[in-house]
Amino acid sequence: MAELHDFQDSDSKLRRDLSAQQLLFISIGSIIGSGWLFAVLSAGAVAGPAVIVAWVITAILISVLALNYAETGSMIPRSGGIARYPYLTHGNYLGFLLSWSMLLGGVTTVAIEALAVVQYAAGYVTTWTGVELTSQGDDGSTLTGTGRVVAVVVMLLFFCVNVFGIRFFGKFNQWVSWWKLIIPVLTFLLLFTVFDSSNFTGHGGFAPQGWGAVFNAIAVSGIVFAFQGFREGVNFGGEARNPQRDIFIATVGSVAICAVIFVLLQVAFIGALDWGSTGVAPGDWSGLEGSRWADQPLYSALESTGIALLGAFGVFLLIDAAISPAGTGWIYLGDTARTLYGMALHGSMPKAFARVGERTRVPWLGMVACLVAGCAFFLPFPGWYKLIGYTSSTAVITYLAAAPQLQVMRRVVPDAPRPFFLRASKLLSPLGFLAASMILYWSGYEVLQGVVATVLVALPIYALYQGPRQGRMPMTAATWLGAVFAVLWIATQVIGPLGTDSLPFLAFWFLSAAEVLGFTGLLWLISTPEGRREIRASNWAVALTMVLYLVSYYGAYGPAAAPLLPFPWDSAVAAALGLVAYYWAVGSGYSTQELRASLSGADDPEGARNG
């Protein structure tokens, strides 16, 4: 708690200048980013015309998640709140694990928006200058060396916008968001003028890849990624003028508005699909990601019509292809910096990340860190289609805490003021948890390889840094344990599917699970009573992640052509495991010292007075 008290008034230093409308537009601006520009093609490549159903399902799932966050966010408004709330109900160990996952998702989101700007610009930049920014392959576009340099410049632009401070940021983003709303609406209206209904029934029928692919598309093609901007209403809630009202409006309202736009865009895109222009055989849905349309899907759809008006509007679409991803990118850069800020308040990161600039009123050091880390992801993931599944799934792990933390707070602080009270939470909370856990499962085995490998790196980092600093365990023993586990974990991933693949998967999984179990047990033995309580409160999240990874290999989204658990039985098993984990998570939560401090106003004096 020492670190927390060092910064107990840090939230009050953040300027509370955001109105309800500005907070709503921050969420809308985050949602309407690169997702609508690329996901219509990548989602269609996964599931064909039936992907329309995936958009509707995702909107419902995200709305349920948003409702769970709306109660917590209005009850305890905090900047970077989504990363901070798990600390309040389950302690520092789970808080660090989930905020680490959130950090990975946030940093890669900033990177993916920069990638989107460069990839959409690649066509006309090459035409005008002859400089190649991307190269085309069977699995989509990748950045050239020059393209990576341009992407870094775009990232620097995101940084500069944020450094001007939250007041300018909120007002500027509101105008950008109006633009970002108008262009997609005009796009689907114009594409409806060349609508071809045969694209929905021919070429393999409405669901050419099967209904299992519909759920896979939710997680890996950019659909859930597109909706993730709902969280900005929570993360920027500490800077709202009236958090109790404004957070609910921003989270739920943004999802509802954008869902209508996305569904109509997807319908219009499929109806306007000209197979001859794409360069792939009619009905080869999976080939779309490597097609001529891959870099500029909606612009290519407009151009292929040969209609002058649609072609002229394509110029505005190209302009928006820079504005929409950029608008989302600079929001997520600020959001991810606030994740670091929240982690620093809880002792999970060095104190410097909780420093707020006296003039700009933003956590500037976190922005520098996010800028550097985001640029680093251009090396292993040099393209939008390559990074999208990983980005979505790492963030979704953090959302697992939304429903349990609401129910824990209901149990341990039943009399605390709740400006927004979620009715029917006994139903909506389990559904909200299942929304997150099933999206994680539907991301599939290949994506989960990278997610499990990188997210669980948080475990040894906790032992090496946060745990000893907060007096949860002795420094020497924790350092040795963390270092040994880190070496073993990395070595196992190298000989596993992400590396040489020299171990059969089942042997690899059991080895990985044994390492996690052994590390957790030894960490528990050397911890203080409070440290042991925090470890017990986090076991559900680690166990669920590992078990879903195992099921994904043998399920419909694994490598086998004839899986041991075909769809929908694999999803039924995953859902049952999710329900077990939900009730485990709710039962393991408790009234932490940080939660009591937050409700008493000690963590945020100004917030308590305003509340």
Coordinates of C-alpha atoms in Angstrom, one line a residue:
M1 CA 0.0 0.0 0.0
A2 CA 3.0 2.3 0.4
E3 CA 3.2 3.0 -3.3
L4 CA -0.6 3.6 -3.5
H5 CA -0.4 6.2 -0.7
D6 CA 2.5 7.9 -2.4
F7 CA 0.1 8.8 -5.2
Q8 CA -3.2 8.8 -3.4
D9 CA -4.1 12.2 -5.0
S10 CA -2.8 11.5 -8.5
D11 CA -6.3 11.0 -10.0
S12 CA -7.2 14.4 -8.7
K13 CA -4.4 15.9 -10.8
L14 CA -5.9 14.7 -14.0
R15 CA -8.0 17.5 -15.5
R16 CA -11.8 16.9 -15.3
D17 CA -12.7 18.6 -18.6
L18 CA -14.6 16.0 -20.6
S19 CA -18.3 16.5 -21.0
A20 CA -20.7 13.6 -21.6
Q21 CA -20.7 14.3 -25.3
Q22 CA -16.9 14.4 -25.5
L23 CA -16.7 11.1 -23.6
L24 CA -19.2 9.5 -25.9
F25 CA -17.3 10.7 -28.9
I26 CA -14.0 9.4 -27.5
S27 CA -15.7 6.0 -27.4
I28 CA -17.2 6.3 -30.8
G29 CA -13.9 7.6 -32.2
S30 CA -12.1 4.6 -30.7
I31 CA -14.7 2.2 -32.2
I32 CA -14.7 3.6 -35.7
G33 CA -11.0 3.2 -36.5
S34 CA -9.3 0.7 -38.8
G35 CA -11.9 -2.0 -38.0
W36 CA -14.5 -0.7 -40.4
L37 CA -11.9 -0.2 -43.1
F38 CA -10.5 -3.7 -43.1
A39 CA -12.8 -6.0 -41.1
V40 CA -15.5 -6.1 -43.8
L41 CA -13.0 -7.9 -46.0
S42 CA -11.1 -10.0 -43.3
A43 CA -14.4 -11.1 -41.7
G44 CA -15.9 -12.0 -45.0
A45 CA -12.8 -14.0 -45.8
V46 CA -13.4 -16.1 -42.6
A47 CA -17.2 -16.6 -42.7
G48 CA -18.6 -15.4 -46.0
P49 CA -22.0 -13.6 -46.0
A50 CA -22.9 -15.1 -42.7
V51 CA -20.4 -12.8 -41.0
I52 CA -23.3 -10.3 -40.8
V53 CA -24.6 -12.5 -37.9
A54 CA -21.2 -12.3 -36.3
W55 CA -21.4 -8.5 -36.1
V56 CA -24.8 -8.7 -34.5
I57 CA -23.7 -11.3 -31.9
T58 CA -20.6 -9.2 -31.1
A59 CA -22.6 -6.1 -30.5
I60 CA -24.8 -8.0 -28.1
L61 CA -21.8 -9.5 -26.3
I62 CA -20.0 -6.2 -26.0
S63 CA -23.1 -4.5 -24.8
V64 CA -23.5 -6.9 -21.9
L65 CA -19.8 -6.4 -21.0
A66 CA -20.3 -2.6 -21.2
L67 CA -23.3 -2.8 -18.8
N68 CA -21.1 -4.6 -16.2
Y69 CA -18.5 -1.9 -16.6
A70 CA -21.0 0.9 -16.4
E71 CA -21.9 0.1 -12.8
T72 CA -18.3 -0.2 -11.6
G73 CA -17.2 2.8 -13.7
S74 CA -19.9 5.1 -12.4
M75 CA -19.4 3.8 -8.8
I76 CA -15.6 4.4 -8.8
P77 CA -14.6 6.5 -11.8
R78 CA -10.8 6.2 -12.4
S79 CA -8.5 7.0 -15.3
G80 CA -7.3 3.7 -16.7
G81 CA -10.2 2.1 -14.7
I82 CA -10.5 -1.2 -16.6
A83 CA -6.9 -2.0 -15.7
R84 CA -7.3 -0.8 -12.1
Y85 CA -10.6 -2.4 -11.0
P86 CA -9.2 -6.0 -10.7
Y87 CA -6.8 -4.7 -8.0
L88 CA -9.7 -3.5 -5.9
T89 CA -11.6 -6.8 -5.8
H90 CA -9.0 -9.5 -6.3
G91 CA -5.7 -8.0 -5.2
N92 CA -2.4 -7.1 -6.8
Y93 CA -1.5 -10.4 -8.3
L94 CA -4.5 -10.7 -10.5
G95 CA -4.5 -6.9 -11.1
F96 CA -1.0 -7.1 -12.4
L97 CA -1.7 -10.1 -14.7
L98 CA -4.8 -8.5 -16.2
S99 CA -3.4 -5.0 -16.5
W100 CA -0.3 -6.6 -18.3
S101 CA -2.7 -8.2 -20.7
M102 CA -4.5 -4.9 -21.2
L103 CA -1.1 -3.3 -21.8
L104 CA -0.2 -5.7 -24.5
G105 CA -3.6 -5.2 -26.2
G106 CA -3.4 -1.5 -25.9
V107 CA 0.1 -1.1 -27.3
T108 CA -0.6 -3.4 -30.2
T109 CA -3.8 -1.5 -30.9
V110 CA -1.9 1.7 -31.3
A111 CA 0.5 -0.2 -33.7
I112 CA -2.4 -1.7 -35.7
E113 CA -4.0 1.7 -36.3
A114 CA -0.7 3.0 -37.6
L115 CA -0.4 -0.1 -39.8
A116 CA -3.9 0.7 -41.2
V117 CA -3.0 4.2 -42.1
V118 CA 0.1 3.1 -44.0
Q119 CA -1.6 0.1 -45.8
Y120 CA -4.6 2.1 -47.0
A121 CA -2.2 4.8 -48.3
A122 CA 0.1 2.3 -50.0
G123 CA -1.7 2.2 -53.3
Y124 CA -1.8 5.9 -54.1
V125 CA 1.7 6.5 -52.6
T126 CA 3.1 4.0 -55.0
T127 CA 1.1 5.5 -57.9
W128 CA 2.4 9.0 -57.1
T129 CA 5.9 8.4 -56.1
G130 CA 6.8 4.8 -57.1
V131 CA 7.8 4.0 -53.4
E132 CA 6.5 0.6 -52.2
L133 CA 5.1 0.7 -48.7
T134 CA 3.7 -2.8 -48.7
S135 CA 4.3 -6.1 -50.5
Q136 CA 1.5 -8.6 -51.2
G137 CA 1.4 -12.2 -50.3
D138 CA -1.1 -15.0 -50.1
D139 CA -1.9 -14.2 -46.4
G140 CA -2.2 -10.4 -46.9
S141 CA 0.0 -7.4 -47.1
T142 CA 3.1 -6.8 -45.1
L143 CA 5.1 -3.5 -44.7
T144 CA 8.3 -3.0 -46.5
G145 CA 11.2 -1.3 -44.8
T146 CA 10.0 2.1 -46.0
G147 CA 6.5 1.2 -44.9
R148 CA 7.8 0.6 -41.3
V149 CA 9.5 4.0 -41.3
V150 CA 6.3 5.7 -42.3
A151 CA 4.4 3.8 -39.7
V152 CA 6.8 5.1 -37.0
V153 CA 6.2 8.6 -38.2
V154 CA 2.4 8.0 -37.9
M155 CA 3.0 6.8 -34.3
L156 CA 4.9 10.0 -33.6
L157 CA 1.8 12.0 -34.8
F158 CA -0.4 10.0 -32.3
F159 CA 2.1 11.0 -29.5
C160 CA 2.1 14.7 -30.4
V161 CA -1.7 15.0 -30.4
N162 CA -1.9 13.5 -26.9
V163 CA 0.9 15.7 -25.5
F164 CA -1.3 18.8 -26.2
G165 CA -3.3 17.7 -23.2
I166 CA -6.7 16.3 -22.4
R167 CA -8.7 19.5 -23.0
F168 CA -7.5 20.0 -26.6
F169 CA -7.7 16.2 -27.1
G170 CA -11.4 16.0 -26.1
K171 CA -12.5 19.0 -28.3
F172 CA -10.4 18.0 -31.3
N173 CA -11.5 14.4 -31.1
Q174 CA -15.2 15.4 -31.1
W175 CA -14.8 17.1 -34.5
V176 CA -12.8 14.1 -35.9
S177 CA -15.5 11.7 -34.6
W178 CA -18.2 13.5 -36.5
W179 CA -16.2 13.0 -39.6
K180 CA -15.7 9.4 -38.8
L181 CA -19.4 8.9 -38.4
I182 CA -20.4 10.6 -41.6
I183 CA -18.0 8.9 -44.0
P184 CA -19.0 5.2 -43.1
V185 CA -22.7 6.1 -43.4
L186 CA -22.2 7.7 -46.8
T187 CA -20.0 4.7 -47.9
F188 CA -22.7 2.0 -47.2
L189 CA -25.4 4.2 -48.8
L190 CA -23.4 4.6 -52.0
L191 CA -22.5 0.9 -52.1
F192 CA -26.1 -0.1 -51.8
T193 CA -26.7 1.5 -55.2
V194 CA -24.7 -1.4 -56.8
F195 CA -26.1 -4.1 -54.5
D196 CA -26.0 -7.7 -55.9
S197 CA -28.0 -10.1 -53.8
S198 CA -26.5 -13.1 -55.5
N199 CA -23.4 -12.6 -53.5
F200 CA -25.4 -13.8 -50.5
T201 CA -26.8 -16.9 -52.0
G202 CA -24.3 -18.0 -54.7
H203 CA -20.6 -18.9 -54.3
G204 CA -21.2 -21.5 -51.6
G205 CA -24.3 -20.1 -50.0
F206 CA -24.9 -17.9 -47.0
A207 CA -22.5 -19.7 -44.7
P208 CA -19.9 -21.3 -47.1
Q209 CA -17.4 -21.9 -44.3
G210 CA -19.9 -23.3 -41.9
W211 CA -21.4 -21.7 -38.8
G212 CA -18.4 -22.4 -36.6
A213 CA -16.5 -19.9 -38.8
V214 CA -19.0 -17.2 -37.8
F215 CA -17.9 -17.3 -34.2
N216 CA -14.2 -17.6 -35.2
A217 CA -14.7 -14.4 -37.3
I218 CA -15.8 -12.6 -34.1
A219 CA -12.4 -13.0 -32.5
V220 CA -9.8 -13.1 -35.3
S221 CA -11.0 -10.8 -38.2
G222 CA -11.3 -7.5 -36.5
I223 CA -15.0 -7.6 -35.4
V224 CA -14.5 -7.6 -31.6
F225 CA -11.5 -5.4 -32.1
A226 CA -13.7 -2.8 -33.8
F227 CA -16.0 -2.7 -30.8
Q228 CA -13.3 -2.5 -28.1
G229 CA -13.4 1.3 -28.1
F230 CA -16.4 1.0 -25.7
R231 CA -13.9 0.8 -22.9
E232 CA -12.6 4.3 -23.4
G233 CA -15.7 5.6 -21.7
V234 CA -14.5 3.8 -18.6
N235 CA -10.8 4.5 -18.9
F236 CA -11.3 8.2 -19.4
G237 CA -14.1 8.3 -16.9
G238 CA -11.8 9.9 -14.2
E239 CA -11.5 12.9 -16.4
A240 CA -15.3 13.4 -17.0
R241 CA -17.2 16.3 -15.4
N242 CA -20.0 14.0 -14.2
P243 CA -18.6 10.5 -14.2
Q244 CA -21.7 8.9 -12.6
R245 CA -23.9 9.8 -15.7
D246 CA -21.3 10.2 -18.5
I247 CA -19.7 6.8 -18.2
F248 CA -22.9 4.9 -18.9
I249 CA -23.8 7.2 -21.8
A250 CA -20.4 6.7 -23.4
T251 CA -20.1 2.9 -23.0
V252 CA -23.5 1.7 -23.9
G253 CA -24.4 4.5 -26.4
S254 CA -21.2 4.1 -28.4
V255 CA -21.8 0.4 -29.0
A256 CA -25.4 0.8 -30.0
I257 CA -24.6 3.6 -32.5
C258 CA -21.6 1.9 -34.1
A259 CA -23.3 -1.6 -34.3
V260 CA -25.9 -0.2 -36.7
I261 CA -23.2 1.3 -38.9
F262 CA -21.0 -1.8 -39.0
V263 CA -23.8 -4.2 -39.9
L264 CA -24.9 -2.0 -42.8
L265 CA -21.3 -1.6 -44.0
Q266 CA -20.8 -5.3 -44.0
V267 CA -24.1 -5.9 -45.9
A268 CA -23.2 -3.2 -48.4
F269 CA -19.7 -4.5 -49.0
I270 CA -20.8 -8.1 -49.7
G271 CA -23.5 -6.8 -52.0
A272 CA -20.9 -4.8 -53.9
L273 CA -18.3 -7.5 -54.1
D274 CA -17.0 -7.8 -57.7
W275 CA -15.1 -11.1 -57.9
G276 CA -13.4 -10.3 -61.2
S277 CA -11.9 -7.1 -59.8
T278 CA -10.6 -8.9 -56.7
G279 CA -8.4 -11.2 -58.7
V280 CA -9.6 -14.4 -56.9
A281 CA -12.0 -17.1 -58.1
P282 CA -15.7 -16.5 -57.4
G283 CA -16.6 -18.1 -54.1
D284 CA -12.9 -18.1 -52.8
W285 CA -13.8 -16.2 -49.7
S286 CA -10.6 -17.2 -47.8
G287 CA -8.6 -15.8 -50.7
L288 CA -9.8 -12.2 -50.2
E289 CA -7.1 -11.4 -47.7
G290 CA -4.5 -12.0 -50.4
S291 CA -6.6 -10.3 -53.2
R292 CA -6.1 -7.0 -55.0
W293 CA -8.7 -5.5 -52.6
A294 CA -6.8 -6.4 -49.4
D295 CA -5.0 -3.0 -48.9
Q296 CA -8.1 -0.9 -49.7
P297 CA -11.3 -3.0 -49.4
L298 CA -14.0 -0.4 -49.4
Y299 CA -12.2 2.0 -51.8
S300 CA -11.7 -0.9 -54.2
A301 CA -15.4 -1.7 -54.0
L302 CA -16.2 1.9 -54.9
E303 CA -13.7 2.0 -57.7
S304 CA -14.7 -1.3 -59.3
T305 CA -18.3 0.0 -60.0
G306 CA -17.1 2.3 -62.7
I307 CA -19.6 4.9 -61.5
A308 CA -18.2 8.4 -61.5
L309 CA -19.9 9.5 -58.3
L310 CA -18.8 6.5 -56.4
G311 CA -15.2 6.9 -57.7
A312 CA -15.2 10.5 -56.7
F313 CA -16.4 9.7 -53.2
G314 CA -13.5 7.2 -53.0
V315 CA -11.2 10.2 -52.6
F316 CA -13.0 11.1 -49.3
L317 CA -12.7 7.5 -48.3
L318 CA -8.9 7.6 -48.8
I319 CA -8.8 10.7 -46.7
D320 CA -10.8 9.0 -44.0
A321 CA -8.5 6.0 -44.2
A322 CA -5.9 8.2 -42.6
I323 CA -8.2 10.1 -40.2
S324 CA -10.2 7.1 -38.8
P325 CA -7.3 4.9 -37.8
A326 CA -5.3 8.0 -36.7
G327 CA -8.2 9.1 -34.5
T328 CA -8.4 5.7 -32.9
G329 CA -4.6 5.4 -32.6
W330 CA -4.1 8.6 -30.7
I331 CA -7.0 7.7 -28.3
Y332 CA -5.5 4.3 -27.6
L333 CA -2.0 5.8 -27.1
G334 CA -3.5 8.0 -24.3
D335 CA -5.6 5.1 -23.0
T336 CA -2.6 2.7 -22.8
A337 CA -0.5 5.4 -21.1
R338 CA -3.3 5.6 -18.5
T339 CA -3.1 1.8 -18.1
L340 CA 0.6 2.3 -17.1
Y341 CA -0.5 5.2 -14.9
G342 CA -3.0 3.0 -13.1
M343 CA -0.4 0.2 -12.7
A344 CA 2.0 2.6 -11.2
L345 CA -0.6 3.8 -8.7
H346 CA -0.8 0.2 -7.5
G347 CA 2.9 -0.4 -7.4
S348 CA 3.0 -2.6 -10.6
M349 CA 5.2 -0.1 -12.5
P350 CA 7.8 2.4 -11.4
K351 CA 6.5 5.6 -9.8
A352 CA 7.6 7.7 -12.8
F353 CA 4.6 6.3 -14.8
A354 CA 2.2 8.0 -12.4
R355 CA 3.7 11.4 -12.9
V356 CA 1.3 13.8 -14.6
G357 CA 2.7 16.8 -16.6
E358 CA 2.1 20.1 -14.8
R359 CA 1.1 21.8 -18.0
T360 CA -0.3 19.1 -20.2
R361 CA -2.0 17.1 -17.4
V362 CA -1.3 13.8 -19.1
P363 CA 0.9 10.9 -18.0
W364 CA 3.6 11.7 -20.6
L365 CA 6.2 9.0 -19.7
G366 CA 3.6 6.3 -20.2
M367 CA 3.0 7.7 -23.7
V368 CA 6.7 7.6 -24.5
A369 CA 6.8 3.9 -23.4
C370 CA 3.8 3.1 -25.5
L371 CA 5.2 4.8 -28.5
V372 CA 8.5 2.8 -28.3
A373 CA 6.7 -0.5 -27.5
G374 CA 4.2 0.0 -30.3
C375 CA 6.9 0.6 -32.9
A376 CA 8.6 -2.7 -31.8
F377 CA 5.5 -4.7 -32.8
F378 CA 6.1 -3.7 -36.5
L379 CA 8.9 -6.3 -36.6
P380 CA 7.0 -9.5 -35.8
F381 CA 3.6 -8.3 -37.1
P382 CA 4.3 -6.1 -40.2
G383 CA 0.6 -6.0 -41.4
W384 CA -2.9 -5.3 -40.2
Y385 CA -4.2 -8.8 -40.9
K386 CA -1.2 -10.4 -39.1
L387 CA -1.7 -8.5 -35.9
I388 CA -5.5 -8.3 -35.5
G389 CA -6.2 -11.6 -33.8
Y390 CA -3.5 -11.2 -31.2
T391 CA -4.5 -7.6 -30.4
S392 CA -8.1 -8.5 -29.8
S393 CA -7.5 -11.6 -27.6
T394 CA -5.0 -10.0 -25.3
A395 CA -7.4 -7.2 -24.4
V396 CA -10.3 -9.7 -24.0
I397 CA -8.5 -11.4 -21.2
T398 CA -8.7 -8.2 -19.2
Y399 CA -12.5 -8.1 -19.8
L400 CA -12.9 -11.4 -17.9
A401 CA -12.8 -9.4 -14.7
A402 CA -15.8 -7.1 -15.6
A403 CA -18.6 -9.2 -14.2
P404 CA -16.9 -10.8 -11.2
Q405 CA -15.7 -7.5 -9.9
L406 CA -19.2 -6.1 -10.1
Q407 CA -20.6 -9.1 -8.1
V408 CA -17.7 -8.9 -5.6
M409 CA -18.4 -5.3 -4.9
R410 CA -22.1 -6.1 -4.5
R411 CA -21.1 -8.6 -1.8
V412 CA -18.4 -6.9 0.1
V413 CA -19.6 -3.2 -0.1
P414 CA -23.4 -3.6 -0.6
D415 CA -24.2 -0.1 0.8
A416 CA -21.8 1.8 -1.4
P417 CA -23.4 4.5 -3.6
R418 CA -24.2 3.1 -7.1
P419 CA -25.2 5.9 -9.5
F420 CA -25.9 3.2 -12.1
F421 CA -27.3 0.0 -10.8
L422 CA -27.3 -3.0 -13.2
R423 CA -30.7 -4.7 -13.0
A424 CA -30.8 -8.5 -13.6
S425 CA -27.1 -8.7 -12.9
K426 CA -27.6 -12.3 -11.7
L427 CA -28.2 -13.1 -15.4
L428 CA -26.2 -10.3 -17.1
S429 CA -23.0 -10.8 -15.1
P430 CA -22.5 -14.5 -16.0
L431 CA -23.4 -13.6 -19.6
G432 CA -20.9 -10.8 -19.6
F433 CA -18.2 -13.2 -18.3
L434 CA -19.1 -15.8 -21.0
A435 CA -18.9 -13.0 -23.6
A436 CA -15.3 -12.5 -22.8
S437 CA -14.3 -16.1 -22.3
M438 CA -16.0 -17.3 -25.4
I439 CA -14.4 -14.6 -27.6
L440 CA -11.1 -15.7 -26.1
Y441 CA -11.9 -19.3 -27.1
W442 CA -13.2 -18.4 -30.6
S443 CA -9.9 -16.7 -31.3
G444 CA -8.6 -20.2 -32.0
Y445 CA -5.5 -22.2 -31.4
E446 CA -3.0 -20.3 -33.5
V447 CA -3.8 -17.0 -31.8
L448 CA -3.9 -18.5 -28.4
Q449 CA -0.3 -19.7 -28.8
G450 CA 1.0 -16.2 -28.8
V451 CA -1.5 -14.9 -26.2
V452 CA -0.7 -17.6 -23.6
A453 CA 3.1 -17.3 -24.2
T454 CA 3.2 -13.5 -23.8
V455 CA 0.4 -12.9 -21.2
L456 CA 1.8 -15.4 -18.7
V457 CA 5.1 -13.7 -18.8
A458 CA 3.5 -11.4 -16.3
L459 CA 3.8 -14.1 -13.6
P460 CA 7.6 -14.1 -13.3
I461 CA 7.6 -10.3 -13.7
Y462 CA 5.3 -10.0 -10.7
A463 CA 7.8 -12.1 -8.6
L464 CA 10.7 -10.1 -9.9
Y465 CA 9.2 -6.7 -9.3
Q466 CA 5.8 -6.0 -7.7
G467 CA 5.5 -8.8 -5.1
P468 CA 8.7 -8.1 -3.3
R469 CA 8.3 -4.3 -3.5
Q470 CA 4.9 -4.5 -1.8
G471 CA 6.1 -6.8 0.9
R472 CA 4.2 -9.9 -0.3
M473 CA 7.3 -12.1 -0.4
P474 CA 11.0 -11.9 0.4
M475 CA 13.1 -10.3 -2.3
T476 CA 15.8 -12.9 -2.7
A477 CA 13.6 -15.9 -2.9
A478 CA 11.1 -14.2 -5.2
T479 CA 13.9 -13.0 -7.5
W480 CA 15.3 -16.5 -7.9
L481 CA 11.9 -18.1 -8.4
G482 CA 10.9 -15.5 -11.0
A483 CA 14.1 -15.8 -12.9
V484 CA 14.1 -19.6 -13.0
F485 CA 10.4 -19.6 -14.1
A486 CA 11.1 -17.0 -16.8
V487 CA 13.9 -19.0 -18.3
L488 CA 11.9 -22.3 -18.2
W489 CA 8.9 -20.6 -19.7
I490 CA 10.7 -19.0 -22.6
A491 CA 12.6 -22.2 -23.3
T492 CA 9.4 -24.2 -23.4
Q493 CA 7.8 -21.8 -25.8
V494 CA 10.9 -22.0 -28.0
I495 CA 10.6 -25.8 -28.3
G496 CA 6.8 -25.6 -28.5
P497 CA 4.5 -24.4 -31.3
L498 CA 5.9 -20.9 -31.4
G499 CA 9.4 -22.2 -32.0
T500 CA 10.8 -25.4 -33.2
D501 CA 7.6 -27.4 -32.6
S502 CA 9.7 -30.3 -31.5
L503 CA 7.3 -31.4 -28.8
P504 CA 3.8 -33.0 -29.4
F505 CA 1.2 -30.5 -28.3
L506 CA -0.1 -32.5 -25.4
A507 CA 3.4 -32.9 -24.0
F508 CA 4.1 -29.2 -24.5
W509 CA 0.8 -28.2 -22.8
F510 CA 1.4 -30.5 -19.8
L511 CA 4.9 -29.1 -19.5
S512 CA 3.7 -25.5 -19.6
A513 CA 0.9 -26.3 -17.2
A514 CA 3.3 -28.0 -14.8
E515 CA 5.6 -25.0 -14.9
V516 CA 2.8 -22.6 -14.1
L517 CA 1.4 -24.8 -11.3
G518 CA 4.9 -25.3 -9.8
F519 CA 5.7 -21.6 -9.9
T520 CA 2.3 -20.7 -8.4
G521 CA 2.8 -23.3 -5.6
L522 CA 6.3 -22.1 -4.7
L523 CA 5.2 -18.5 -4.9
W524 CA 2.4 -19.3 -2.5
L525 CA 4.8 -21.0 -0.1
I526 CA 7.2 -18.0 0.2
S527 CA 4.4 -15.3 0.3
T528 CA 2.9 -13.5 3.3
P529 CA -0.7 -14.3 4.3
E530 CA -1.9 -11.3 2.2
G531 CA 0.2 -12.5 -0.7
R532 CA -1.3 -16.0 -0.5
R533 CA -4.8 -14.5 -0.5
E534 CA -4.0 -12.6 -3.7
I535 CA -2.6 -15.7 -5.4
R536 CA -5.8 -17.7 -4.5
A537 CA -7.9 -14.9 -5.8
S538 CA -6.2 -15.1 -9.2
N539 CA -6.0 -18.8 -9.9
W540 CA -9.2 -18.8 -11.8
A541 CA -7.9 -16.6 -14.6
V542 CA -4.7 -18.6 -15.1
A543 CA -6.5 -21.9 -15.0
L544 CA -9.2 -20.7 -17.5
T545 CA -6.6 -19.4 -20.0
M546 CA -4.6 -22.6 -19.9
V547 CA -7.7 -24.9 -20.2
L548 CA -9.2 -22.9 -23.1
Y549 CA -5.8 -23.2 -24.8
L550 CA -6.0 -27.0 -24.5
V551 CA -9.6 -27.2 -25.7
S552 CA -8.8 -25.0 -28.7
Y553 CA -6.2 -27.5 -30.0
Y554 CA -8.8 -30.3 -30.0
G555 CA -11.8 -28.2 -31.0
A556 CA -13.1 -26.8 -34.2
Y557 CA -10.5 -23.9 -34.3
G558 CA -7.5 -26.2 -33.9
P559 CA -5.2 -27.6 -36.5
A560 CA -7.0 -30.9 -37.1
A561 CA -9.2 -31.2 -40.2
A562 CA -11.4 -33.6 -38.2
P563 CA -11.3 -32.3 -34.7
L564 CA -11.9 -34.4 -31.6
L565 CA -14.4 -31.8 -30.4
P566 CA -16.3 -30.5 -33.5
F567 CA -18.5 -27.4 -33.5
P568 CA -20.7 -26.7 -31.6
W569 CA -19.6 -29.3 -28.9
D570 CA -16.3 -27.6 -28.4
S571 CA -18.0 -24.2 -27.8
A572 CA -20.4 -26.0 -25.3
V573 CA -17.4 -27.4 -23.4
A574 CA -15.7 -23.9 -23.4
A575 CA -18.9 -22.3 -22.2
A576 CA -19.2 -24.8 -19.3
L577 CA -15.6 -24.1 -18.3
G578 CA -16.4 -20.4 -18.5
L579 CA -19.3 -20.7 -16.1
V580 CA -17.2 -22.7 -13.6
A581 CA -14.5 -20.0 -13.8
Y582 CA -17.1 -17.2 -13.3
Y583 CA -18.4 -18.5 -10.0
W584 CA -14.8 -19.3 -8.9
A585 CA -13.9 -15.7 -9.7
V586 CA -16.8 -14.3 -7.8
G587 CA -16.2 -16.5 -4.8
S588 CA -12.5 -15.7 -4.6
G589 CA -12.9 -11.9 -4.6
Y590 CA -12.7 -9.9 -1.3
S591 CA -12.7 -6.5 0.2
T592 CA -9.2 -5.2 -0.5
Q593 CA -7.5 -2.3 1.3
E594 CA -7.4 -0.5 -2.0
L595 CA -11.2 -0.9 -2.5
R596 CA -11.9 0.5 1.0
A597 CA -9.5 3.4 0.3
S598 CA -11.2 4.1 -3.0
L599 CA -14.7 4.2 -1.5
S600 CA -13.5 6.4 1.4
G601 CA -12.0 8.9 -1.1
A602 CA -8.4 8.3 0.1
D603 CA -7.3 7.2 -3.4
D604 CA -9.1 10.1 -5.1
P605 CA -10.0 12.9 -2.8
E606 CA -11.4 15.2 -5.5
G607 CA -13.4 12.3 -7.0
A608 CA -15.0 11.6 -3.6
R609 CA -16.0 15.2 -3.2
N610 CA -17.5 15.4 -6.7
G611 CA -19.3 12.1 -6.2

